[in-house]
CSV table of C-alpha atoms and ligand atoms in Angstrom, one decimal:
chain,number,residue,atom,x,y,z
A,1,UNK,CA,110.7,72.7,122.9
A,2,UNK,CA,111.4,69.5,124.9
A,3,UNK,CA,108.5,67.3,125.8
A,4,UNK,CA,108.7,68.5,129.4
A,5,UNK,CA,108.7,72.2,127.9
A,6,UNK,CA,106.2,71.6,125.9
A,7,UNK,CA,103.5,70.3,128.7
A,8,UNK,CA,104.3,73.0,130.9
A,9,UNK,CA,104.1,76.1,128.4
A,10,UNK,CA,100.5,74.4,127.0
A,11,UNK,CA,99.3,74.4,130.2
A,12,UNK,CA,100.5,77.9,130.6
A,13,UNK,CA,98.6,78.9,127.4
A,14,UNK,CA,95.2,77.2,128.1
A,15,UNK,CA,95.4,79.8,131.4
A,16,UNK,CA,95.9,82.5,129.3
A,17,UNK,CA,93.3,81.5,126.7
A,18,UNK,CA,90.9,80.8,129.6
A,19,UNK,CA,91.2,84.0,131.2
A,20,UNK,CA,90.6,85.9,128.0
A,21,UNK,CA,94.2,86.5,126.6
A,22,UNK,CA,96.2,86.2,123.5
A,23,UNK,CA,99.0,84.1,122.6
A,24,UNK,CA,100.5,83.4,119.5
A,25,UNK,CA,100.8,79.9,118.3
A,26,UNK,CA,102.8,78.0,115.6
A,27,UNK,CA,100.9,76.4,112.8
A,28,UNK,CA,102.3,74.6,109.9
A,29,UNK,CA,101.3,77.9,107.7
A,30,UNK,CA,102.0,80.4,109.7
A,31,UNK,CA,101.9,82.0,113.2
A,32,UNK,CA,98.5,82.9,114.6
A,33,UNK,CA,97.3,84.9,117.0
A,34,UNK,CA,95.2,83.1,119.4
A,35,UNK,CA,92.0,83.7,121.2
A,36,UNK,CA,88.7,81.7,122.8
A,37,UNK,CA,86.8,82.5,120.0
A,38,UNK,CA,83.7,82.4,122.5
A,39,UNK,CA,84.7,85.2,124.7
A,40,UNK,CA,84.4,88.7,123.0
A,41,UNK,CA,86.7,90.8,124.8
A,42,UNK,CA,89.5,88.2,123.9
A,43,UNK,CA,88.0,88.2,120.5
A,44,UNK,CA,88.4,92.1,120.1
A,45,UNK,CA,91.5,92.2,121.7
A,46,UNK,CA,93.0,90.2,118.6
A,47,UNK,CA,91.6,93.4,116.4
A,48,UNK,CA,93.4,96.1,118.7
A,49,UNK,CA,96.7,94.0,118.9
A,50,UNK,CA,96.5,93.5,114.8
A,51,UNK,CA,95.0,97.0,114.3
A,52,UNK,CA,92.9,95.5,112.1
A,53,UNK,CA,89.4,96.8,111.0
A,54,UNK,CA,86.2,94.9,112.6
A,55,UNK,CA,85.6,93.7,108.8
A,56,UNK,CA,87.9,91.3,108.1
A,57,UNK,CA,86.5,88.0,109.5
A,58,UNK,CA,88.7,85.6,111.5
A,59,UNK,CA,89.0,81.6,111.4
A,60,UNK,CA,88.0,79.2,113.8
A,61,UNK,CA,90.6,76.3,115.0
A,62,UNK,CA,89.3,73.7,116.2
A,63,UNK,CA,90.6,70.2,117.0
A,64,UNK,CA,88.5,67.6,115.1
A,65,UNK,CA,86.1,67.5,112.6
A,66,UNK,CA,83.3,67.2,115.2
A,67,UNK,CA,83.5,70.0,116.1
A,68,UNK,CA,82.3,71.4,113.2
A,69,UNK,CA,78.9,71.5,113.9
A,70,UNK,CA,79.5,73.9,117.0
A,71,UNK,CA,80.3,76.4,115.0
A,72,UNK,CA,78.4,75.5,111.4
A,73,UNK,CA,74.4,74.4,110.0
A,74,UNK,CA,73.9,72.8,107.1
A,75,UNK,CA,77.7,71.4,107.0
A,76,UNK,CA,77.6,69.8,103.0
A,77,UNK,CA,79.3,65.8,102.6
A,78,UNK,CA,82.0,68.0,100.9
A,79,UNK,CA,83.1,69.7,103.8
A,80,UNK,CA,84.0,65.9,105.5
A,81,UNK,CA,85.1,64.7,102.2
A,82,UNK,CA,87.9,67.4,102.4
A,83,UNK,CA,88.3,67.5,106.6
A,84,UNK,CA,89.2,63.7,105.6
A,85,UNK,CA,91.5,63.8,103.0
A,86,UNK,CA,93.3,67.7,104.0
A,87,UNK,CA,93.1,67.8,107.8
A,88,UNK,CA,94.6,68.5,110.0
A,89,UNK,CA,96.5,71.2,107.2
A,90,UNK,CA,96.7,74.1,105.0
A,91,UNK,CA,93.0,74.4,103.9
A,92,UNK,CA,90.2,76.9,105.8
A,93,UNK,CA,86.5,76.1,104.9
A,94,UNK,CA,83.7,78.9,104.7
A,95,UNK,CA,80.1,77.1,106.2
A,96,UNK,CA,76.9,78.6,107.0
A,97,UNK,CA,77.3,79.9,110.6
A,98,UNK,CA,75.7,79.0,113.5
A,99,UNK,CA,73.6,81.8,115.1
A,100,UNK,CA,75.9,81.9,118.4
A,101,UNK,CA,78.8,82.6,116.5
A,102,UNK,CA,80.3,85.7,118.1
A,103,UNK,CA,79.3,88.4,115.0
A,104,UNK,CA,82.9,90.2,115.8
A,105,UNK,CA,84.4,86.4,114.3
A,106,UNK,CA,82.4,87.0,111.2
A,107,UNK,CA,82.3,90.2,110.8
A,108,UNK,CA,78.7,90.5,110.5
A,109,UNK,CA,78.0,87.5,108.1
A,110,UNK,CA,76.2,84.4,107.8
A,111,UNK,CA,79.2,82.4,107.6
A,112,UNK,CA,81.7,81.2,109.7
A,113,UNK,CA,85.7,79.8,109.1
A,114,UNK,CA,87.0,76.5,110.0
A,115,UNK,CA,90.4,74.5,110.0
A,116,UNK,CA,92.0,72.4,111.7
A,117,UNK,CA,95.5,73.2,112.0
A,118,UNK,CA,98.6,70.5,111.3
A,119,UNK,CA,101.9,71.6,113.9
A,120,UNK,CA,101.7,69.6,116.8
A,121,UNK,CA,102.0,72.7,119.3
A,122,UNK,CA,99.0,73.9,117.8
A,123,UNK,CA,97.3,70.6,118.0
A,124,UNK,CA,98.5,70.1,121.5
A,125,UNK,CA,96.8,73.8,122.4
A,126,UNK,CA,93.7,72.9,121.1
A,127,UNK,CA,93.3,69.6,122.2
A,128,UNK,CA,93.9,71.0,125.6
A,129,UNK,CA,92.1,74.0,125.7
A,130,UNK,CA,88.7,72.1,124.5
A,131,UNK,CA,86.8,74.8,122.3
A,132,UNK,CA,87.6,77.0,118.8
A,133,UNK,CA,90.4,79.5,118.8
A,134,UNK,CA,90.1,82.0,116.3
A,135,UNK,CA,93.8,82.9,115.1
A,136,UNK,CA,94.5,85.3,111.9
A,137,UNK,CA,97.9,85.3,111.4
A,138,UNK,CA,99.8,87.2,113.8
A,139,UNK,CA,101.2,90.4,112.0
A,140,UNK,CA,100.4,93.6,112.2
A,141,UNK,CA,97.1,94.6,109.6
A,142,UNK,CA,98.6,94.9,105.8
A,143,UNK,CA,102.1,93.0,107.2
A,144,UNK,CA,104.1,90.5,106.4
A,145,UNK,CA,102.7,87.1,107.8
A,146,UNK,CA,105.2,85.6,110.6
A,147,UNK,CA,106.7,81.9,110.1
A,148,UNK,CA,109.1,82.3,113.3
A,149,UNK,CA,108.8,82.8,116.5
A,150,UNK,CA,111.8,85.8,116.3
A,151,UNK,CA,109.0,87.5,113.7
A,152,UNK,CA,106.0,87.4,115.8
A,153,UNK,CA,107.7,89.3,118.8
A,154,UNK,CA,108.5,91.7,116.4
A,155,UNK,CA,105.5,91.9,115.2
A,156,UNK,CA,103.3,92.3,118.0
A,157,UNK,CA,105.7,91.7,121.2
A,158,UNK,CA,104.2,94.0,123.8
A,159,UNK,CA,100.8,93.5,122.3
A,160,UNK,CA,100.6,89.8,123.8
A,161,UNK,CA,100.3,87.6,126.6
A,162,UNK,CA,102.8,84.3,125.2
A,163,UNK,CA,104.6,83.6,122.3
A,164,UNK,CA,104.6,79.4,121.7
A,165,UNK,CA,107.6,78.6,119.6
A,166,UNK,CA,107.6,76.1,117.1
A,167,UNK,CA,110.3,76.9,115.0
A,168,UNK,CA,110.0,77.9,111.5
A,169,UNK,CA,106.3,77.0,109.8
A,170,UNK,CA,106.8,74.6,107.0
A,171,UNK,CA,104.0,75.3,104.5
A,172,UNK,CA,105.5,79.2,104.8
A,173,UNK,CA,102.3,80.7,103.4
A,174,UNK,CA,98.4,81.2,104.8
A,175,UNK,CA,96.3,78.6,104.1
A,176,UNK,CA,93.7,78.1,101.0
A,177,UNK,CA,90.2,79.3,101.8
A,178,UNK,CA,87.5,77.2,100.4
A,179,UNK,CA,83.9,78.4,100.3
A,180,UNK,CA,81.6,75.5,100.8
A,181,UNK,CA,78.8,77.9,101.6
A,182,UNK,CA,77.2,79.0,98.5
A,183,UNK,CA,76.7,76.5,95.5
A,184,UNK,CA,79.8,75.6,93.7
A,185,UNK,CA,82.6,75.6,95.8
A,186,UNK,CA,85.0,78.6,95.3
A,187,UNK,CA,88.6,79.2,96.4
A,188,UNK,CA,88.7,82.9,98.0
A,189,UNK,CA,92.1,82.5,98.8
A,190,UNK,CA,95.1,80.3,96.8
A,191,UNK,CA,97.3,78.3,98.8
A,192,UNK,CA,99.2,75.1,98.7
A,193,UNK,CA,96.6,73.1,98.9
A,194,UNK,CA,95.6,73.5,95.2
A,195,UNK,CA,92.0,73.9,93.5
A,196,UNK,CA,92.7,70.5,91.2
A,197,UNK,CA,93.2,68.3,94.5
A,198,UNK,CA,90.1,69.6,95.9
A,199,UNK,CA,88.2,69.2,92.8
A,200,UNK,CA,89.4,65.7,92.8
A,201,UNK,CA,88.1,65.0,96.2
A,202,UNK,CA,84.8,66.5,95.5
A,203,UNK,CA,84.8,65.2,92.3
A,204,UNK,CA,83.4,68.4,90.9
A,205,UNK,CA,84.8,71.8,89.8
A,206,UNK,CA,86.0,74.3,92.0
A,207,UNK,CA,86.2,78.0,91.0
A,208,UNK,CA,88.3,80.5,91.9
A,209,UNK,CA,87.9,84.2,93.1
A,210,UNK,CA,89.3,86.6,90.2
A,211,UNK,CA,90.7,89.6,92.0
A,212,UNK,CA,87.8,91.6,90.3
A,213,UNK,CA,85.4,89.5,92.4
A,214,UNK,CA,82.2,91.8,93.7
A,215,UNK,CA,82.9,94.2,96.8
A,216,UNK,CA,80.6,92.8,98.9
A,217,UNK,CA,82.6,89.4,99.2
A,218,UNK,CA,84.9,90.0,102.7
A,219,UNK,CA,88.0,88.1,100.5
A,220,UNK,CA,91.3,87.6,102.5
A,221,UNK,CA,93.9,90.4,101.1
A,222,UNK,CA,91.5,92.5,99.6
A,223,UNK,CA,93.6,95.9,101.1
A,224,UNK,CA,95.5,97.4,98.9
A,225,UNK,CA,99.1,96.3,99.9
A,226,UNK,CA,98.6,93.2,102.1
A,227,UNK,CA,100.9,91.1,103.1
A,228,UNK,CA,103.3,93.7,102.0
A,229,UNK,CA,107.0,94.3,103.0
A,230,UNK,CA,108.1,98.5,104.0
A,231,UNK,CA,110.6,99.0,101.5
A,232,UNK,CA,109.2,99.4,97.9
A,233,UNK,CA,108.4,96.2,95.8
A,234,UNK,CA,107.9,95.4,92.7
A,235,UNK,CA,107.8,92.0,90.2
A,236,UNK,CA,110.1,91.8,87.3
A,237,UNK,CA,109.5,89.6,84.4
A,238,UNK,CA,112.9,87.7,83.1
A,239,UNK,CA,113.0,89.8,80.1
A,240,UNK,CA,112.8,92.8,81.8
A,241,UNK,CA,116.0,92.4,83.7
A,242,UNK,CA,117.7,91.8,80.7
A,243,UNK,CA,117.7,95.4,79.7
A,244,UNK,CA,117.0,97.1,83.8
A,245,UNK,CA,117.6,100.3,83.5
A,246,UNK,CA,119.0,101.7,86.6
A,247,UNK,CA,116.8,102.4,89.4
A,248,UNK,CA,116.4,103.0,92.7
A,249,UNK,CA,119.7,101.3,94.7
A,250,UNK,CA,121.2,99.5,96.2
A,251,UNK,CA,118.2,97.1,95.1
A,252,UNK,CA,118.0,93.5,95.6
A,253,UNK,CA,117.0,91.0,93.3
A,254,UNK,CA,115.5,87.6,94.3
A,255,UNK,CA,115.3,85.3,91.1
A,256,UNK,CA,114.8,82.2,90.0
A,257,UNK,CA,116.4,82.1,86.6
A,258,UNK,CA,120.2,81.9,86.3
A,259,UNK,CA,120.2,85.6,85.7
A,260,UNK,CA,123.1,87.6,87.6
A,261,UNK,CA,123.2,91.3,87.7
A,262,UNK,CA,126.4,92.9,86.4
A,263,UNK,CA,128.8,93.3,89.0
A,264,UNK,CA,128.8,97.1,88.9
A,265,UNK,CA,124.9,97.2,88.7
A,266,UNK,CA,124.0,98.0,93.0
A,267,UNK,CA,122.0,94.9,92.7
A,268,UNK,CA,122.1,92.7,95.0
A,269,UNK,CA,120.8,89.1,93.6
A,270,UNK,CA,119.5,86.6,95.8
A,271,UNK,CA,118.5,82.6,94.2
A,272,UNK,CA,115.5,81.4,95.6
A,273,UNK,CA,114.3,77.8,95.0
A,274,UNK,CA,113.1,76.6,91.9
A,275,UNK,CA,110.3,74.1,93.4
A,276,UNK,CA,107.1,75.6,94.7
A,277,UNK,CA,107.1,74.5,97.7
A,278,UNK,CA,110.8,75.4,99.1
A,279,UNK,CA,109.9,78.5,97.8
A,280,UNK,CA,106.8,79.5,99.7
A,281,UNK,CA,108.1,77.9,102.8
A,282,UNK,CA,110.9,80.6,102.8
A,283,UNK,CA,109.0,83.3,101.0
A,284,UNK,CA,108.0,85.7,104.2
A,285,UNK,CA,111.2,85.0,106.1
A,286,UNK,CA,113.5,85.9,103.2
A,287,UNK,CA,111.4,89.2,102.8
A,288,UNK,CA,111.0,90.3,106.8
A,289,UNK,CA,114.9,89.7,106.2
A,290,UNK,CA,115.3,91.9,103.7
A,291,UNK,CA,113.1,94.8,105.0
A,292,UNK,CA,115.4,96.0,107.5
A,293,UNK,CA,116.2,99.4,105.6
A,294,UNK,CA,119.6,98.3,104.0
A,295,UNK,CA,117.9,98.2,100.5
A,296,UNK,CA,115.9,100.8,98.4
A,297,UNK,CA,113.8,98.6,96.5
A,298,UNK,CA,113.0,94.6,96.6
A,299,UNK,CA,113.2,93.4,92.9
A,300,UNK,CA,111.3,89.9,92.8
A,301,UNK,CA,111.5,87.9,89.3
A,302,UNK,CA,108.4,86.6,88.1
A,303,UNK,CA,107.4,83.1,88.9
A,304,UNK,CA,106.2,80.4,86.8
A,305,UNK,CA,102.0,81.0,85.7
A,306,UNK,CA,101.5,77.6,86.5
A,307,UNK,CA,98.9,75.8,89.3
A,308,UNK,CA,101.4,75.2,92.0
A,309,UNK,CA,102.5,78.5,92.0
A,310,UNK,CA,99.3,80.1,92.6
A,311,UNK,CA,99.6,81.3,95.6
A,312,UNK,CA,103.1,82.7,95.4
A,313,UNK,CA,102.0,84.7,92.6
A,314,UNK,CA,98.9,85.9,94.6
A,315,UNK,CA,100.9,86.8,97.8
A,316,UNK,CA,104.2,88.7,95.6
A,317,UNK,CA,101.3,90.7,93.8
A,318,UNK,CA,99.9,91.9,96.9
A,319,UNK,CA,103.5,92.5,98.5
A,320,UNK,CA,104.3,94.7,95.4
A,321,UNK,CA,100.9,96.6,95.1
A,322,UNK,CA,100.7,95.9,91.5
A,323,UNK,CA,97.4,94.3,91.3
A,324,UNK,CA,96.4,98.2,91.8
A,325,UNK,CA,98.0,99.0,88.3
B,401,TXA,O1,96.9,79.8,107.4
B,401,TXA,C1,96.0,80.5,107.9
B,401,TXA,O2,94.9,80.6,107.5
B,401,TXA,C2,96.5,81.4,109.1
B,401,TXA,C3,96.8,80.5,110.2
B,401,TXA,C4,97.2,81.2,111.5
B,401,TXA,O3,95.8,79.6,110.5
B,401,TXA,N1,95.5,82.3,109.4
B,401,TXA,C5,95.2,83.4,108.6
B,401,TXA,O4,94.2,84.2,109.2
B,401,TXA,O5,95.7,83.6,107.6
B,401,TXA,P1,94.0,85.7,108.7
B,401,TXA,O6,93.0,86.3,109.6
B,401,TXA,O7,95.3,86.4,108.5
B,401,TXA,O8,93.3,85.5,107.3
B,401,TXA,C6,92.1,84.8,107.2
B,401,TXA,C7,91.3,85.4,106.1
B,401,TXA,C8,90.8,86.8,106.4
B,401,TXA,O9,91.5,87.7,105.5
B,401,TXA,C9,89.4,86.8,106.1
B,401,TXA,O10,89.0,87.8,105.1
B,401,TXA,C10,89.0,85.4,105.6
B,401,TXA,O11,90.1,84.6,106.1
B,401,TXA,N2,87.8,85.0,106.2
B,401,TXA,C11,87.5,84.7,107.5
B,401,TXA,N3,86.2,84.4,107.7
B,401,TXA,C12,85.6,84.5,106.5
B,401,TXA,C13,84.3,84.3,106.0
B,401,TXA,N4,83.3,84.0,106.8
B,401,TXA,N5,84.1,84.5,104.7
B,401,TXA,C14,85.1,84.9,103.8
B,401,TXA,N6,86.4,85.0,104.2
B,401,TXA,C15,86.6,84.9,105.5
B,402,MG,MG1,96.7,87.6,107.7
């Protein structure tokens, strides 16, 4: 988008925003689906485009850290300690609502999500549109998150007002989600923003949410299969496809040893990058790709158990189901 573009399809937007529609907007994680979080017929339109349940909470984007205390009470140091050293970016932090908060953005509980988003379209939309914007990622519920523009109108085309492209996101993967609400702070979602940098910040541990955490904690990707592609997927360990039997083909492998199938083996093997970060950033786009019914299974080689790959793990787990084994 030029400049000139750019000022024209913001104001566009803010029009559509204002009069209670939805458009989907680039952030550096991933596409969202936006709405004036104040209004609740644009609010509830957001679950009906998604088809997404009324209990899964949505986050609030907003455009500086002032503007916290529109939507939270009680905000803790820690929460400016972090705006400060993570925002605008990757991170979401959980406060103790205020009252006003529409209970459809919360789904019914006393707290409220908050982050301010780093892509300069997004920042330009808020800026200009002056209030919170709640924006889930804009896929269908139990989807693939989309990181292009191309994706979103796949996703949810006729189901929206305007699609704001920013190319591709660069972080690739939703953000980390930080509760700041109740005693020591706890990360309820992994993402690239990593639990020792905020620990170092707050200068304090940080826990993290087990996926056996208690049922009545509304936790991003609880669903069975979230974030999951169509065609059947599952996680391979290096040793395992050593000695792969055969299975259901043609299959296609994405690895990141230096392991190739044999040639006559109807798998397909795709290197993806060995750094964390290259990796997530192409992580959603390489699966939408290969979900387009020319394989029977997506074969995905387990990636390092280390801290920066956290949320890759967390995110290929739920693509693949297995957590449910
Ligand atoms: O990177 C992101 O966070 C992207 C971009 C668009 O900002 N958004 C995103 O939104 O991933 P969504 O709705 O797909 O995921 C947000 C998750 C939800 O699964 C929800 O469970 C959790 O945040 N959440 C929202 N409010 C919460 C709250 N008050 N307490 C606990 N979890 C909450
Ligand atoms: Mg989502």
């Amino acid at each position: 988008m030029s400049n000139m573009n750019l000022h024209a399809e913001i104001t566009k937007a803010v029009e559509i925003l204002r009069a209670g529609g939805l458009v989907a907007m680039p952030t550096e994680t991933v596409y969202g689906l936006a709405a004036d979080a104040r209004n609740p017929l644009a609010v509830s339109k957001i679950f009906t485009a998604k088809q997404r349940p009324n209990s899964h909470p949505l986050i609030v984007h907003i455009a500086h850290s002032a503007a916290l205390t529109d939507w939270a009470i009680e905000v803790p140091k820690s929460a400016y300690l972090l705006a400060e050293r993570f925002w605008p970016g990757p991170l979401t932090l959980i406060l103790k609502r205020r009252p006003e908060v529409l209970d459809l953005v919360t789904a019914d509980q006393d707290t409220v999500a908050l982050r301010i988003p780093r892509h300069p379209v997004a920042s330009a939309l808020l800026a200009a549109f002056g209030g919170g914007l709640v924006a889930p990622s804009a896929n269908r519920f139990t989807r693939i998150s989309p990181t292009t523009a191309a994706a979103v109108q796949e996703e949810l085309g006729e189901a929206i007002d305007m699609v704001l492209d920013g190319g591709s996101c660069e972080v690739g993967l939703e953000s980390t989600i930080l509760d700041l609400s109740k005693g020591q702070p706890r990360i309820l979602r992994p993402g690239m923003i990593l639990p020792e940098a905020i620990s170092t910040v707050l200068n304090q541990p940080v826990s993290v949410l087990r996926q056996d955490y208690p049922a009545e904690v509304r936790a991003p990707g609880m669903h069975h299969l979230h974030y999951a592609p169509r065609t059947p997927t599952k996680i391979v360990t290096t040793e395992m496809l050593h000695s792969m039997q055969k299975t259901a083909l043609p299959a296609v492998l994405l690895t990141i040893s230096d392991f190739i199938p044999p040639g006559n083996s109807g798998i397909v093997a795709l290197k993806m990058p060995s750094n964390a970060g290259e990796y997530a950033h192409i992580l959603y786009s390489t699966l939408r790709q290969l979900d387009q019914n020319q394989y029977q299974q997506i074969l995905i080689e387990a990636v390092p158990d280390t801290a920066e790959w956290t949320a890759i793990r967390d995110r290929l787990t739920k693509a693949s189901g297995q957590h449910q084994e």
